[in-house]
Amino acid sequence: MLMVALLSIGTVTAAAMSPPGKPTIQIEKFPAPDQQVAWIAYGTALALQAKADGIPPGHGVWEPTFEAEVRAREFQVAAWKEISAKQPVDYPFMTKMVRIMDAGFMREYVWENYRQLDWVEPKDLRLKEYEAWASTNLVGLKPITGARIVY
Protein backbone atom coordinates (compact mmCIF):
# COMPACT_ATOMS: atom_id res chain seq x y z
CA MET A 1 0.00 0.00 0.00
CA LEU A 2 2.69 2.46 0.98
CA MET A 3 4.60 2.14 -2.26
CA VAL A 4 1.42 2.46 -4.32
CA ALA A 5 0.95 5.90 -2.78
CA LEU A 6 4.59 6.82 -3.34
CA LEU A 7 4.60 5.58 -6.92
CA SER A 8 1.43 7.50 -7.72
CA ILE A 9 3.16 10.85 -7.13
CA GLY A 10 5.78 10.17 -9.78
CA THR A 11 9.45 11.02 -9.78
CA VAL A 12 10.48 13.90 -7.53
CA THR A 13 13.50 15.68 -8.93
CA ALA A 14 13.95 18.70 -6.67
CA ALA A 15 11.71 19.69 -3.78
CA ALA A 16 8.09 19.03 -2.97
CA MET A 17 6.08 22.22 -2.42
CA SER A 18 4.84 22.65 1.14
CA PRO A 19 2.69 25.24 2.87
CA PRO A 20 4.55 27.60 5.24
CA GLY A 21 5.53 25.89 8.49
CA LYS A 22 5.44 22.43 6.95
CA PRO A 23 8.56 20.49 6.07
CA THR A 24 9.81 20.46 2.51
CA ILE A 25 11.32 17.19 1.35
CA GLN A 26 14.29 17.93 -0.89
CA ILE A 27 15.28 14.90 -2.93
CA GLU A 28 18.31 14.67 -5.17
CA LYS A 29 17.81 13.62 -8.77
CA PHE A 30 18.72 9.98 -9.41
CA PRO A 31 19.07 8.38 -12.85
CA ALA A 32 16.35 5.73 -12.50
CA PRO A 33 12.75 5.99 -11.24
CA ASP A 34 13.28 3.02 -8.89
CA GLN A 35 16.21 4.81 -7.27
CA GLN A 36 14.12 7.97 -6.97
CA VAL A 37 11.36 6.07 -5.18
CA ALA A 38 13.87 4.72 -2.64
CA TRP A 39 14.76 8.30 -1.72
CA ILE A 40 11.13 9.44 -1.70
CA ALA A 41 10.52 6.75 0.92
CA TYR A 42 13.51 7.92 2.97
CA GLY A 43 12.52 11.57 2.70
CA THR A 44 8.94 10.79 3.67
CA ALA A 45 10.10 8.96 6.79
CA LEU A 46 12.33 11.90 7.73
CA ALA A 47 9.48 14.39 7.22
CA LEU A 48 7.13 12.38 9.42
CA GLN A 49 9.76 12.23 12.15
CA ALA A 50 10.56 15.95 11.90
CA LYS A 51 6.87 16.74 12.23
CA ALA A 52 6.54 14.41 15.23
CA ASP A 53 9.54 16.12 16.84
CA GLY A 54 7.78 19.48 16.50
CA ILE A 55 10.59 21.35 14.75
CA PRO A 56 9.56 25.04 14.51
CA PRO A 57 9.13 26.79 11.13
CA GLY A 58 12.21 28.62 9.87
CA HIS A 59 14.51 26.05 11.45
CA GLY A 60 16.39 25.44 8.19
CA VAL A 61 17.81 22.01 7.37
CA TRP A 62 16.63 19.46 9.94
CA GLU A 63 19.35 17.14 11.25
CA PRO A 64 17.73 13.92 12.40
CA THR A 65 18.51 12.31 15.72
CA PHE A 66 20.26 8.95 15.67
CA GLU A 67 17.00 7.09 16.19
CA ALA A 68 15.21 9.16 13.52
CA GLU A 69 17.95 8.38 11.01
CA VAL A 70 17.80 4.66 11.83
CA ARG A 71 13.99 4.63 11.45
CA ALA A 72 14.18 6.48 8.13
CA ARG A 73 16.74 4.00 6.76
CA GLU A 74 14.65 1.06 7.98
CA PHE A 75 11.55 2.55 6.34
CA GLN A 76 13.49 3.02 3.12
CA VAL A 77 14.59 -0.63 3.14
CA ALA A 78 11.04 -1.85 3.87
CA ALA A 79 9.75 0.22 0.95
CA TRP A 80 12.53 -1.09 -1.28
CA LYS A 81 11.70 -4.68 -0.37
CA GLU A 82 8.07 -4.00 -1.32
CA ILE A 83 9.11 -2.58 -4.70
CA SER A 84 11.58 -5.35 -5.50
CA ALA A 85 9.10 -8.07 -4.51
CA LYS A 86 6.84 -6.91 -7.34
CA GLN A 87 9.47 -6.45 -10.03
CA PRO A 88 13.21 -7.00 -10.29
CA VAL A 89 15.11 -3.78 -9.71
CA ASP A 90 18.82 -3.12 -9.78
CA TYR A 91 20.19 -0.51 -7.41
CA PRO A 92 23.40 -1.75 -5.78
CA PHE A 93 23.17 0.78 -2.92
CA MET A 94 19.75 -0.54 -1.89
CA THR A 95 20.85 -4.15 -2.34
CA LYS A 96 23.52 -3.51 0.28
CA MET A 97 21.09 -1.61 2.51
CA VAL A 98 18.81 -4.66 2.49
CA ARG A 99 21.82 -6.80 3.38
CA ILE A 100 22.60 -4.49 6.32
CA MET A 101 19.01 -4.60 7.58
CA ASP A 102 18.74 -8.38 7.20
CA ALA A 103 21.98 -8.84 9.15
CA GLY A 104 20.65 -6.65 11.97
CA PHE A 105 23.30 -3.94 11.62
CA MET A 106 21.28 -0.86 10.61
CA ARG A 107 22.01 0.98 13.85
CA GLU A 108 25.73 0.30 13.52
CA TYR A 109 25.73 1.31 9.85
CA VAL A 110 24.01 4.61 10.66
CA TRP A 111 26.36 5.29 13.56
CA GLU A 112 29.49 4.62 11.51
CA ASN A 113 28.40 6.52 8.40
CA TYR A 114 26.02 9.35 9.37
CA ARG A 115 26.93 10.18 12.98
CA GLN A 116 26.33 13.79 14.04
CA LEU A 117 28.43 15.55 16.66
CA ASP A 118 25.51 15.84 19.09
CA TRP A 119 24.60 12.15 18.98
CA VAL A 120 25.36 10.13 22.11
CA GLU A 121 26.67 6.65 21.37
CA PRO A 122 24.10 4.00 22.35
CA LYS A 123 25.55 1.39 24.71
CA ASP A 124 24.14 -1.55 22.74
CA LEU A 125 25.94 -0.96 19.43
CA ARG A 126 27.89 -3.97 18.17
CA LEU A 127 30.57 -1.98 16.38
CA LYS A 128 33.34 -4.62 16.37
CA GLU A 129 30.97 -7.25 14.97
CA TYR A 130 29.64 -4.78 12.43
CA GLU A 131 33.11 -3.75 11.26
CA ALA A 132 34.14 -7.39 10.79
CA TRP A 133 30.92 -8.15 8.89
CA ALA A 134 31.08 -4.96 6.81
CA SER A 135 34.67 -5.61 5.72
CA THR A 136 33.45 -8.53 3.60
CA ASN A 137 29.78 -7.68 2.97
CA LEU A 138 29.86 -3.97 2.17
CA VAL A 139 32.95 -3.66 -0.01
CA GLY A 140 32.64 -0.56 -2.18
CA LEU A 141 29.55 0.83 -0.47
CA LYS A 142 29.56 4.62 -0.43
CA PRO A 143 27.08 6.15 2.02
CA ILE A 144 24.39 8.26 0.36
CA THR A 145 21.91 10.71 1.78
CA GLY A 146 19.61 11.45 -1.12
CA ALA A 147 17.00 13.50 0.72
CA ARG A 148 16.73 16.06 3.49
CA ILE A 149 14.09 18.06 5.29
CA VAL A 150 14.02 21.84 5.22
CA TYR A 151 11.66 24.10 7.16
XYZ file of C-alpha atoms in Angstrom:
151
model
C 0.000 0.000 0.000
C 2.689 2.465 0.976
C 4.596 2.136 -2.258
C 1.421 2.461 -4.315
C 0.953 5.904 -2.779
C 4.588 6.823 -3.341
C 4.598 5.580 -6.920
C 1.435 7.504 -7.719
C 3.163 10.853 -7.134
C 5.777 10.171 -9.782
C 9.449 11.024 -9.777
C 10.477 13.899 -7.526
C 13.499 15.685 -8.925
C 13.953 18.701 -6.671
C 11.713 19.687 -3.784
C 8.095 19.032 -2.971
C 6.079 22.218 -2.423
C 4.841 22.652 1.140
C 2.693 25.245 2.867
C 4.553 27.598 5.239
C 5.529 25.888 8.488
C 5.438 22.427 6.948
C 8.561 20.493 6.071
C 9.812 20.457 2.507
C 11.322 17.185 1.348
C 14.288 17.925 -0.887
C 15.283 14.900 -2.929
C 18.308 14.666 -5.174
C 17.812 13.618 -8.771
C 18.721 9.980 -9.413
C 19.074 8.379 -12.854
C 16.348 5.734 -12.497
C 12.748 5.986 -11.242
C 13.281 3.021 -8.895
C 16.206 4.808 -7.267
C 14.123 7.968 -6.974
C 11.360 6.067 -5.176
C 13.866 4.718 -2.643
C 14.757 8.298 -1.718
C 11.132 9.442 -1.699
C 10.525 6.753 0.920
C 13.511 7.916 2.969
C 12.521 11.570 2.705
C 8.936 10.786 3.671
C 10.101 8.957 6.794
C 12.327 11.904 7.728
C 9.481 14.394 7.222
C 7.134 12.381 9.424
C 9.761 12.232 12.152
C 10.562 15.946 11.900
C 6.869 16.739 12.227
C 6.538 14.406 15.228
C 9.540 16.120 16.839
C 7.776 19.483 16.495
C 10.593 21.350 14.748
C 9.559 25.042 14.513
C 9.133 26.793 11.125
C 12.205 28.622 9.871
C 14.510 26.052 11.446
C 16.395 25.441 8.186
C 17.808 22.006 7.374
C 16.632 19.461 9.937
C 19.351 17.143 11.251
C 17.728 13.916 12.404
C 18.514 12.306 15.717
C 20.265 8.953 15.666
C 17.000 7.087 16.192
C 15.208 9.158 13.523
C 17.955 8.377 11.005
C 17.798 4.663 11.835
C 13.987 4.634 11.455
C 14.181 6.481 8.128
C 16.741 4.003 6.765
C 14.654 1.062 7.977
C 11.551 2.552 6.341
C 13.494 3.018 3.122
C 14.591 -0.629 3.143
C 11.042 -1.847 3.871
C 9.751 0.221 0.947
C 12.532 -1.093 -1.279
C 11.697 -4.682 -0.366
C 8.069 -3.999 -1.324
C 9.110 -2.578 -4.703
C 11.580 -5.345 -5.505
C 9.101 -8.068 -4.506
C 6.835 -6.908 -7.340
C 9.470 -6.451 -10.032
C 13.207 -7.001 -10.293
C 15.105 -3.776 -9.711
C 18.819 -3.124 -9.783
C 20.189 -0.506 -7.414
C 23.398 -1.751 -5.779
C 23.171 0.778 -2.921
C 19.755 -0.537 -1.889
C 20.852 -4.155 -2.339
C 23.520 -3.506 0.277
C 21.087 -1.613 2.509
C 18.805 -4.662 2.494
C 21.815 -6.804 3.377
C 22.601 -4.492 6.323
C 19.011 -4.603 7.576
C 18.737 -8.378 7.197
C 21.978 -8.839 9.155
C 20.648 -6.653 11.975
C 23.301 -3.942 11.625
C 21.283 -0.855 10.607
C 22.006 0.982 13.854
C 25.730 0.298 13.524
C 25.734 1.314 9.852
C 24.006 4.613 10.661
C 26.365 5.294 13.564
C 29.485 4.622 11.509
C 28.397 6.524 8.400
C 26.018 9.345 9.368
C 26.928 10.185 12.977
C 26.325 13.792 14.038
C 28.432 15.548 16.661
C 25.510 15.837 19.089
C 24.600 12.146 18.982
C 25.360 10.130 22.110
C 26.670 6.646 21.367
C 24.105 4.001 22.347
C 25.546 1.385 24.708
C 24.143 -1.554 22.742
C 25.940 -0.963 19.432
C 27.890 -3.972 18.174
C 30.569 -1.985 16.380
C 33.336 -4.617 16.368
C 30.973 -7.254 14.972
C 29.643 -4.783 12.426
C 33.111 -3.746 11.262
C 34.139 -7.388 10.792
C 30.920 -8.151 8.894
C 31.076 -4.957 6.811
C 34.667 -5.614 5.721
C 33.452 -8.526 3.597
C 29.781 -7.678 2.972
C 29.858 -3.966 2.168
C 32.948 -3.656 -0.013
C 32.642 -0.556 -2.185
C 29.546 0.834 -0.468
C 29.561 4.625 -0.434
C 27.081 6.152 2.020
C 24.395 8.264 0.361
C 21.912 10.714 1.779
C 19.607 11.451 -1.125
C 16.998 13.502 0.717
C 16.729 16.064 3.486
C 14.088 18.058 5.294
C 14.015 21.841 5.224
C 11.662 24.097 7.162
